[in-house]
Every structure is written in C-alpha cells, then in structure tokens.
Coordinates of C-alpha atoms in Angstrom, one line a residue:
X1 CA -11.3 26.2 44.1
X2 CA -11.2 26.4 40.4
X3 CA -14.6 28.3 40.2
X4 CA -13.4 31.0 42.3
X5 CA -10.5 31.9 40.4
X6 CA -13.0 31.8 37.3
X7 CA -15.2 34.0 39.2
X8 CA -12.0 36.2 39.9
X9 CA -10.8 36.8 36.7
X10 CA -14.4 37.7 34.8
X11 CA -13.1 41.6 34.8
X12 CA -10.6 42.3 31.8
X13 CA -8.7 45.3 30.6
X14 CA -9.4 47.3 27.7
X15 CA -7.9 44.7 25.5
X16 CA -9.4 41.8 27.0
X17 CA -6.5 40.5 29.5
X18 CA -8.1 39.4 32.2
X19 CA -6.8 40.9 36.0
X20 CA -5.2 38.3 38.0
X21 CA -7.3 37.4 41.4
X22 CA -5.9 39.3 44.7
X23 CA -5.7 36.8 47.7
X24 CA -7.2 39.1 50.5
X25 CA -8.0 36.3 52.8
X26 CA -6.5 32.5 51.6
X27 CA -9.5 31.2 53.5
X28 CA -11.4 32.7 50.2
X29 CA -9.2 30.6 48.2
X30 CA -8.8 27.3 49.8
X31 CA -10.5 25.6 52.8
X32 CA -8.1 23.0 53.9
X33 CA -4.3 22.0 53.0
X34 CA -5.2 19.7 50.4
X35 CA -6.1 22.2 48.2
X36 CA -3.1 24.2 48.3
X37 CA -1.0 22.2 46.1
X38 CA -3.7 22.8 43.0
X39 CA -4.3 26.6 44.4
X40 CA -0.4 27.0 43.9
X41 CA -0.5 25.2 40.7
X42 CA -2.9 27.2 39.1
X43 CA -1.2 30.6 40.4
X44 CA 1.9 29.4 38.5
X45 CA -0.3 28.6 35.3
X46 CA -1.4 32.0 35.3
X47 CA 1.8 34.0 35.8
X48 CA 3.0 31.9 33.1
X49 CA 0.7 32.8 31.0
X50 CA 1.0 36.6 31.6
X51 CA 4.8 36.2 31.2
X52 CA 4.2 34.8 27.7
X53 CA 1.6 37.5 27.1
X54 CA 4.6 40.2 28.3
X55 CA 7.5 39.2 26.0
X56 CA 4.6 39.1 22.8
X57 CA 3.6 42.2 23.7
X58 CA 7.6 43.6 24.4
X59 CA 7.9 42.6 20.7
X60 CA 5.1 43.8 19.4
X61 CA 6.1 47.1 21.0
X62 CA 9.5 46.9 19.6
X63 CA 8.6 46.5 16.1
X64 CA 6.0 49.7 16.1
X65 CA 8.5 51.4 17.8
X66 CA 10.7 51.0 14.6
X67 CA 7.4 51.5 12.1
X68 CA 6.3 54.8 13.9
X69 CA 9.3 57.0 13.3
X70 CA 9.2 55.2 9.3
X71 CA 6.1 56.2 8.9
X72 CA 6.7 59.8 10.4
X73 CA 9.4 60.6 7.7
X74 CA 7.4 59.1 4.8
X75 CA 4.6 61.5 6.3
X76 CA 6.9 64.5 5.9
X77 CA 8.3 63.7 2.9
X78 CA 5.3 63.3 1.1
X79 CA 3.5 66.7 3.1
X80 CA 6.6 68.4 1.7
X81 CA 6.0 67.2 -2.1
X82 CA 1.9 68.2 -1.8
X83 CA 3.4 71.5 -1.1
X84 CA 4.9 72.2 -3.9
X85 CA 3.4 74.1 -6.5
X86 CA 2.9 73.0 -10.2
X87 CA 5.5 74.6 -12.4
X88 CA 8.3 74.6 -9.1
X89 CA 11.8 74.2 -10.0
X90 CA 12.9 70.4 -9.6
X91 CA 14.4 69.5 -6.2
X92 CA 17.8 67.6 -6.2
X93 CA 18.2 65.0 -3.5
X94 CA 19.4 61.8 -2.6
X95 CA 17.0 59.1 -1.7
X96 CA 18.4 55.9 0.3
X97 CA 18.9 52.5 -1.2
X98 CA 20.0 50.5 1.8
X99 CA 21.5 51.3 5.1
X100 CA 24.8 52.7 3.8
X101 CA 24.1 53.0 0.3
X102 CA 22.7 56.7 -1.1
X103 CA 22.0 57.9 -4.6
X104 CA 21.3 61.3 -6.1
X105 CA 17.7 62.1 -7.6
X106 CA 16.0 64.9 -9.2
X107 CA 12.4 65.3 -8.4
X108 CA 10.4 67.0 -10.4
X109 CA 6.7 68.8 -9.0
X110 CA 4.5 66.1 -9.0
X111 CA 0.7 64.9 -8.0
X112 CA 1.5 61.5 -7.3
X113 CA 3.6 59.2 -5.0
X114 CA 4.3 55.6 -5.0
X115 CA 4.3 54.0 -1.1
X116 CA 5.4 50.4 -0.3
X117 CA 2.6 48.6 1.0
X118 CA 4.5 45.6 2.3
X119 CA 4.6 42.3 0.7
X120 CA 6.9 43.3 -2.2
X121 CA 3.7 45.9 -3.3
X122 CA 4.1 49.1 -4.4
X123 CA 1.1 51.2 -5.5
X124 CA 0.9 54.8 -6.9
X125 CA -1.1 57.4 -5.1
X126 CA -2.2 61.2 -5.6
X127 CA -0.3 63.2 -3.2
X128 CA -3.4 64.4 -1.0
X129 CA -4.6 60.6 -0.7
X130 CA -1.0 59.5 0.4
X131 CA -1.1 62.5 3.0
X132 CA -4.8 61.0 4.6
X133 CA -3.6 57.3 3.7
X134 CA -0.1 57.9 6.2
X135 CA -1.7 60.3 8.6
X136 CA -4.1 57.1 9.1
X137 CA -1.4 54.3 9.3
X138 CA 0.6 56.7 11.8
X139 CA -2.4 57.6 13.9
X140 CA -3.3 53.6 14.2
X141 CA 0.4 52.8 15.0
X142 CA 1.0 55.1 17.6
X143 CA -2.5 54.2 19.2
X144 CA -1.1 50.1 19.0
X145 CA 1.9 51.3 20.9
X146 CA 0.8 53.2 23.2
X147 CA -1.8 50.1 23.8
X148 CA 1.3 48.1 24.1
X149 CA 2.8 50.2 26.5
X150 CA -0.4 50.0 28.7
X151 CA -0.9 46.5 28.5
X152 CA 3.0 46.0 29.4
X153 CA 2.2 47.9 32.8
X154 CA -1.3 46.3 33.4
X155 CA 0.8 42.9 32.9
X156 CA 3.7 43.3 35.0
X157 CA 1.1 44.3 38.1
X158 CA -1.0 41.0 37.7
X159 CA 2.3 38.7 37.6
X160 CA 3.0 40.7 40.6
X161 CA -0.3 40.4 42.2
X162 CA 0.2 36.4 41.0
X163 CA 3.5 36.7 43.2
X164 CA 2.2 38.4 46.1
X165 CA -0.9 35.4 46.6
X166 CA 1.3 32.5 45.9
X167 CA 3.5 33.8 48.9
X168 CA 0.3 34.7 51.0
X169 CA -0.9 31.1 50.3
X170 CA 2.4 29.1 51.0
X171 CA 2.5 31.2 54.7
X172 CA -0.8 30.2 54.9
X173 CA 0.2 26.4 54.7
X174 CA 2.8 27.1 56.5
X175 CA 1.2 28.6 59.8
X176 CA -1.4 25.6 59.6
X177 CA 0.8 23.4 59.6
X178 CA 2.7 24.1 62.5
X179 CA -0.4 24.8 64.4
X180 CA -1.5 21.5 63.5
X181 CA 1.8 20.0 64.6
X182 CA 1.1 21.3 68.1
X183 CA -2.1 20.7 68.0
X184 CA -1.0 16.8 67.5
X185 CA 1.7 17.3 70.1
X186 CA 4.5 17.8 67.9
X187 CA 3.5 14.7 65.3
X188 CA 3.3 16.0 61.2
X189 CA 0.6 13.3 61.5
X190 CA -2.7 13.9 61.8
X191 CA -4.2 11.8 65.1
X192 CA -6.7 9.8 63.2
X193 CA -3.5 8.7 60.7
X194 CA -1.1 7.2 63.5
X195 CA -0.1 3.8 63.9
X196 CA -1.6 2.0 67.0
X197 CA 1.2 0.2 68.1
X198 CA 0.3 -3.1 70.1
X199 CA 0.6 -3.3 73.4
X200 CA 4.2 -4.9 75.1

C-alpha cells in the first residue's frame, strides 16, 4: 500500500511539492479492509502535511506582499535622484522616521545613495548601481510571490484531491462491508470467525 502512494507522488510541481495521489479506483489502493485503516492514515498524514506547507507559504506570501511595494518606492525614489542633473537646484523634502513621525530634508544632486541591506547594515552605492541592485531585488520578489501564489493554488487542490480519496475509500469500506454482512447473513462476523456453539 505504501509503495503505491510512493509510486503516486514521484511527479512534483515546479517547486518541488509533490501532487497528492487521485483514487480512481480504491481497488488500486487497497485489496482488502485491513488495509484501509493504514490507507486512511496515511491520506491524513499527507493533507497534514500540505496544510502546514499552506499556512508557511500564506506567510511567506504575506511578508513579500509588504517588501514588494517597499522596494517599489525605494526604486522610484532612487530613479528620480539618477535623474537629476549635476549642478540641479536642491530638492526640499521630508523623509520618514517612523510610522507617524516625518522630518524635513534638503537633498542636494547627488551620485550616491545609501540602501538598508537588513541586519542593521547600511551601505553606500552610486546611483546607477542602486537603480540595477533594486530593479534586481524587485524583479526576484515579485517572481517569489507570484511562486507563492501558485504554489498556494497547486496546494489547496491536492488537500482537496486528499479529501475527495479519503471519502472514496471510507464508501469503499463501507459498501464492503455491508455486502459482507449479507454475504454472512446479516453477521459483522466473518464465517470462519464464529463461535461454534455446542450442541443442546
């Protein structure tokens, strides 16, 4: 039984999440009703498993939804400054120190920029290399979420897949065991299992 879902779950997607087996026929599966109970077990191992995947993945989502638009205004600020010609007026601004907190700045035309890095490091960088070095980090961010996003879809179809065959397999069980209760004349137990009573 085991092998079999092995053998079903060989194909991956892009990111290497493997696609959760789809119960055609439960005769593929299992062979008798013994096996059902490990079958079943296993199918709620897996959509476990994908569950966990699917909140990492929700958060992992979140958080480059919050970086993307960051790394969009950083872009623009910094395409603004490279276009700016030597011997421009200086710009007055205010720049932000916290979430409610502003302060006023004058900005000179300059050839260099200093971009957080993360990790309390700050670095300084000519203006055209911070243009390439954002365009880069936006470009690889967007690409993570949309992967996200994919892999969030591609996720929530095998847990329902997962669904779908545990419910096949329990009507499975289900149907053979009442036809093995009429086939034992209404007895759950099987004819080689009953008692033989002594006679008078």
């Amino acid at each position: 039984m085991s092998t079999k879902l092995q053998n079903k779950d060989t194909a991956t997607n892009p990111r290497g999440i493997p696609f959760a087996p789809f119960v055609d026929k439960v005769e593929d599966y299992v062979s008798s009703r013994a096996e059902v109970d490990g079958t079943m077990k296993s199918f709620q191992e897996m959509i476990s498993k994908y569950q966990f995947m699917e909140v990492n993945t929700q958060r992992r989502a979140a958080g480059l939804k919050e970086k993307v638009p960051d790394i969009q205004k950083t872009l623009d600020m910094v395409r603004f400054l490279h276009s700016r010609k030597p011997g421009s007026e200086s710009l007055e601004t205010t720049f932000e120190l916290n979430d409610t907190l502003y302060a006023k700045a004058v900005i000179p035309p300059t050839d260099e920029v200093y971009l957080w890095l993360g990790a309390n490091v700050m670095l300084a960088y000519p203006v055209a290399e911070a243009e390439t070095l954002l365009e880069s980090k936006l470009a690889t961010a967007q690409q993570s979420l949309e992967n996200c996003e994919e892999d969030l879809d591609f996720l929530r179809e095998q847990i329902t897949t997962l669904e779908v065959a545990t419910a096949r397999l329990y009507n499975w069980e289900v149907t053979m065991k009442r036809k093995e209760k009429a086939e034992n004349g209404g007895d759950d137990e099987p004819a080689d299992q009953k008692k033989i009573l002594p006679n008078g």
